[in-house]
Coordinates of C-alpha atoms and ligand atoms in Angstrom, one line a residue:
M1 CA 119.6 118.7 168.3
D2 CA 119.7 115.3 167.4
M3 CA 116.6 113.6 166.6
P4 CA 116.4 109.9 166.6
Q5 CA 115.2 108.3 163.0
I6 CA 112.4 106.5 165.0
M7 CA 109.9 106.7 168.1
E8 CA 107.2 105.4 169.9
N9 CA 104.5 105.6 172.3
D10 CA 101.7 102.8 173.1
D11 CA 100.0 104.1 170.0
I12 CA 102.1 105.5 167.2
I13 CA 105.7 104.8 166.2
L14 CA 107.7 107.7 164.2
E15 CA 110.0 106.7 161.9
I16 CA 112.2 107.8 159.2
P17 CA 112.8 105.6 156.3
T18 CA 116.6 104.4 156.3
S19 CA 116.1 103.0 152.3
A20 CA 113.4 104.5 149.5
N21 CA 111.7 101.3 148.1
E22 CA 109.0 101.8 145.4
E23 CA 106.9 99.7 147.8
L24 CA 107.1 102.5 150.6
A25 CA 106.6 104.8 147.9
R26 CA 103.3 103.5 146.4
E27 CA 102.0 103.2 150.0
I28 CA 102.3 106.7 150.9
Y29 CA 101.2 107.4 147.3
A30 CA 98.0 106.0 147.5
E31 CA 97.0 107.5 150.7
V32 CA 98.5 111.0 148.9
T33 CA 96.0 110.4 146.6
D34 CA 92.8 109.6 148.3
T35 CA 93.4 112.3 150.2
I36 CA 94.7 114.9 147.8
E37 CA 90.7 116.9 147.9
L38 CA 91.7 117.8 151.4
L39 CA 95.3 119.3 151.0
K40 CA 95.2 121.0 147.8
P41 CA 93.5 124.0 149.8
W42 CA 96.9 123.8 152.5
L43 CA 100.1 122.2 151.1
P44 CA 101.4 123.4 148.5
W45 CA 103.1 120.5 147.1
A46 CA 100.0 118.9 147.0
K47 CA 99.0 118.6 143.0
D48 CA 96.5 116.9 140.8
T49 CA 100.2 116.6 139.1
Y50 CA 101.5 115.0 142.8
S51 CA 103.2 111.3 141.4
L52 CA 105.0 108.6 142.8
K53 CA 108.2 110.5 141.2
D54 CA 106.9 112.6 143.7
E55 CA 106.7 110.6 146.5
M56 CA 110.8 108.9 146.2
K57 CA 112.0 112.6 145.8
F58 CA 109.9 113.0 149.5
L59 CA 111.4 109.6 150.8
K60 CA 115.0 110.3 149.0
G61 CA 115.4 113.9 150.1
Q62 CA 113.3 115.2 152.9
C63 CA 113.4 112.4 155.4
I64 CA 116.7 110.6 154.2
E65 CA 118.8 113.8 153.3
R66 CA 117.7 115.6 155.4
F67 CA 118.1 113.6 158.2
K68 CA 121.3 112.7 157.0
D69 CA 122.4 116.7 157.3
K70 CA 120.1 117.0 160.1
S71 CA 118.7 120.4 158.6
G72 CA 115.2 118.8 159.4
Y73 CA 113.5 115.3 160.1
A74 CA 110.0 113.9 158.1
Y75 CA 108.5 110.9 160.2
L76 CA 106.4 108.8 158.8
I77 CA 103.5 108.1 162.0
R78 CA 102.1 104.9 161.5
D79 CA 99.6 102.9 163.9
K80 CA 101.5 101.1 166.6
K81 CA 99.6 97.7 166.6
T82 CA 98.2 97.6 162.5
R83 CA 101.2 99.6 161.1
Q84 CA 99.2 101.4 158.7
F85 CA 100.6 104.2 157.5
C86 CA 98.1 107.1 158.4
G87 CA 100.5 110.3 158.0
V88 CA 104.0 112.5 157.9
I89 CA 104.8 114.7 160.5
D90 CA 108.0 116.7 160.0
I91 CA 110.5 119.3 162.1
V92 CA 111.6 122.0 159.4
R93 CA 113.2 125.8 159.5
I94 CA 115.4 124.5 162.3
E95 CA 117.6 127.5 164.0
E96 CA 120.2 126.3 165.7
D97 CA 120.8 129.1 168.0
A98 CA 117.7 129.8 169.1
K99 CA 117.0 125.7 168.9
A100 CA 113.9 126.6 167.5
G101 CA 112.0 124.4 164.7
E102 CA 108.2 123.8 163.1
I103 CA 106.0 121.2 163.1
G104 CA 103.9 120.3 159.9
Y105 CA 101.9 117.6 159.3
W106 CA 99.5 116.1 157.0
L107 CA 97.5 113.1 157.7
A108 CA 95.8 110.2 155.3
K109 CA 91.7 111.1 155.0
K110 CA 91.2 107.4 156.1
M111 CA 93.4 108.4 159.7
Q112 CA 91.5 111.6 160.2
G113 CA 89.4 112.0 163.4
R114 CA 90.8 109.6 166.0
G115 CA 93.5 111.9 167.3
Y116 CA 96.3 110.6 165.5
M117 CA 98.1 114.0 165.0
T118 CA 97.5 115.4 168.5
K119 CA 99.2 112.3 169.7
A120 CA 102.4 112.6 167.2
V121 CA 102.5 116.6 167.8
L122 CA 102.8 115.5 171.3
L123 CA 105.6 112.5 171.2
L124 CA 107.1 114.7 169.0
E125 CA 107.3 117.5 171.0
K126 CA 108.5 115.6 174.1
T127 CA 111.4 114.1 171.9
A128 CA 112.5 117.2 170.3
F129 CA 112.8 119.1 173.9
E130 CA 114.5 115.7 175.4
N131 CA 117.3 116.7 172.2
G132 CA 118.2 120.3 172.6
F133 CA 115.2 121.6 171.1
N134 CA 113.8 124.7 173.5
R135 CA 111.2 126.4 170.9
M136 CA 108.7 124.2 168.4
E137 CA 106.4 126.4 166.4
I138 CA 103.3 125.6 164.7
R139 CA 102.2 128.0 161.7
N140 CA 99.5 127.1 160.3
E141 CA 96.6 129.3 157.9
S142 CA 93.8 131.2 160.5
E143 CA 91.1 129.9 157.5
N144 CA 92.0 126.5 158.7
P145 CA 90.5 125.1 161.9
N146 CA 91.3 121.1 161.7
S147 CA 95.1 122.5 161.6
A148 CA 94.2 125.0 164.4
N149 CA 92.0 122.8 166.5
V150 CA 95.5 120.1 166.2
A151 CA 98.1 122.9 168.2
K152 CA 94.9 123.5 170.2
R153 CA 94.3 120.0 171.7
A154 CA 98.2 119.6 172.2
G155 CA 98.4 122.8 174.6
Y156 CA 100.2 124.9 171.6
H157 CA 100.1 128.5 173.0
L158 CA 98.9 131.2 170.3
D159 CA 101.8 134.0 170.0
G160 CA 99.8 135.8 167.3
V161 CA 98.3 136.9 163.6
L162 CA 100.7 137.6 161.1
R163 CA 97.8 139.7 158.8
K164 CA 98.2 138.6 155.2
D165 CA 101.8 137.2 155.1
R166 CA 101.1 134.6 152.9
W167 CA 99.4 133.7 149.3
N168 CA 97.0 130.6 149.3
P169 CA 97.1 130.0 145.5
Y170 CA 94.5 127.7 145.8
Y171 CA 92.2 130.1 146.5
K172 CA 93.5 132.5 145.3
R173 CA 93.6 135.6 148.1
F174 CA 96.5 136.4 150.7
A175 CA 96.4 134.8 153.8
D176 CA 97.3 135.3 157.9
T177 CA 98.9 132.7 159.5
N178 CA 98.7 131.6 163.3
V179 CA 102.0 131.0 164.4
W180 CA 101.8 128.9 167.9
S181 CA 104.5 128.2 170.6
K182 CA 104.9 125.1 172.9
L183 CA 108.3 125.9 175.2
R184 CA 110.7 123.0 176.5
S185 CA 109.9 125.6 180.1
D186 CA 105.7 124.8 179.7
V187 CA 106.2 121.3 180.3
E188 CA 109.1 120.7 182.9
Ligands
LIG1 C1 95.3 119.1 159.8 C2 94.5 117.5 160.4 C3 96.2 116.6 160.3 C4 94.0 117.3 161.7 O1 93.3 115.9 161.6 P1 92.8 115.3 162.7 O2 92.2 114.1 162.6 O3 91.4 116.7 163.0 O4 93.4 115.9 163.9 P2 93.9 114.6 164.4 O5 94.5 113.4 164.4 O6 94.5 115.2 166.3 O7 92.4 114.0 165.0 C5 91.6 115.0 166.6 C6 89.7 114.1 166.1 O8 89.8 113.1 166.7 C7 89.3 113.4 168.1 N1 89.5 112.1 168.6 C8 89.1 111.1 168.3 N2 89.8 110.0 169.5 C9 91.0 110.9 170.1 C10 91.7 110.9 171.3 N3 92.2 109.6 171.7 N4 92.4 112.6 171.1 C11 92.3 112.9 170.5 N5 91.3 113.6 169.3 C12 91.0 112.3 169.0 C13 89.0 114.8 168.2 O9 87.9 115.0 168.9 C14 88.4 115.1 166.9 O10 87.7 115.4 166.0 P3 87.1 116.9 166.2 O11 87.9 117.6 165.5 O12 86.2 116.5 165.1 O13 86.6 117.0 167.2 C15 94.4 117.0 159.1 O14 92.9 117.3 159.0 C16 94.7 117.5 157.3 O15 95.9 116.2 157.2 N6 94.7 118.1 156.8 C17 95.0 118.2 155.7 C18 96.6 118.9 156.1 C19 96.8 120.4 156.9 O16 96.5 121.0 156.9 N7 98.1 120.5 157.4 C20 98.3 120.8 158.2 C21 99.4 122.2 157.7 S1 99.6 123.7 158.9

């Protein structure tokens, strides 16, 4: 289940950076800062204290190190024509035996509402299935309709709802989780 470092279609490029430099960290950090209020309710790392240093850690750890040891794949999404940074899509919680992985994502505020994430999910899963994955999963908090709509638009099956299995520190409440999946056999 080796994933490539880069993949693309007519509209987008998904790329794992091979080195972490300050210019790249600043580019992503600027979009995180611009989008932070939309991220805070749903992503535990998105806090007002999030810093450029954290962005560097993300690039070095989540992107570069994890790609090396194949424990996860975090891709920067870019517009194919303009190369503008759109957001991040990743595969985490990889289960080698089950050949399964979970897709996570966020988009920069200014790139939302244009279909980038649906396209990114479809490109990522296609490549994942070609590279040995059998099941891709998307989990989202049931009260997060934007995330659920990506899963629906990309044709994922709602396997079920985990009742109050998580704590949302932003809203200070227990929350349900939607579990969505797509199998390789669904697209073959
Ligand atoms: C979840 C998130 C990535 C969804 O972003 P999004 O822009 O709504 O999703 P997409 O990029 O797929 O765009 C879909 C929207 O673009 C529109 N669109 C325009 N052109 C499109 C195209 N060619 N293809 C698909 N959709 C298109 C769709 O109609 C839809 O808009 P609507 O929801 O008003 O109907 C974004 O809301 C986000 O980053 N949220 C915060 C972080 C988060 O919740 N992450 C998930 C945690 S589980």
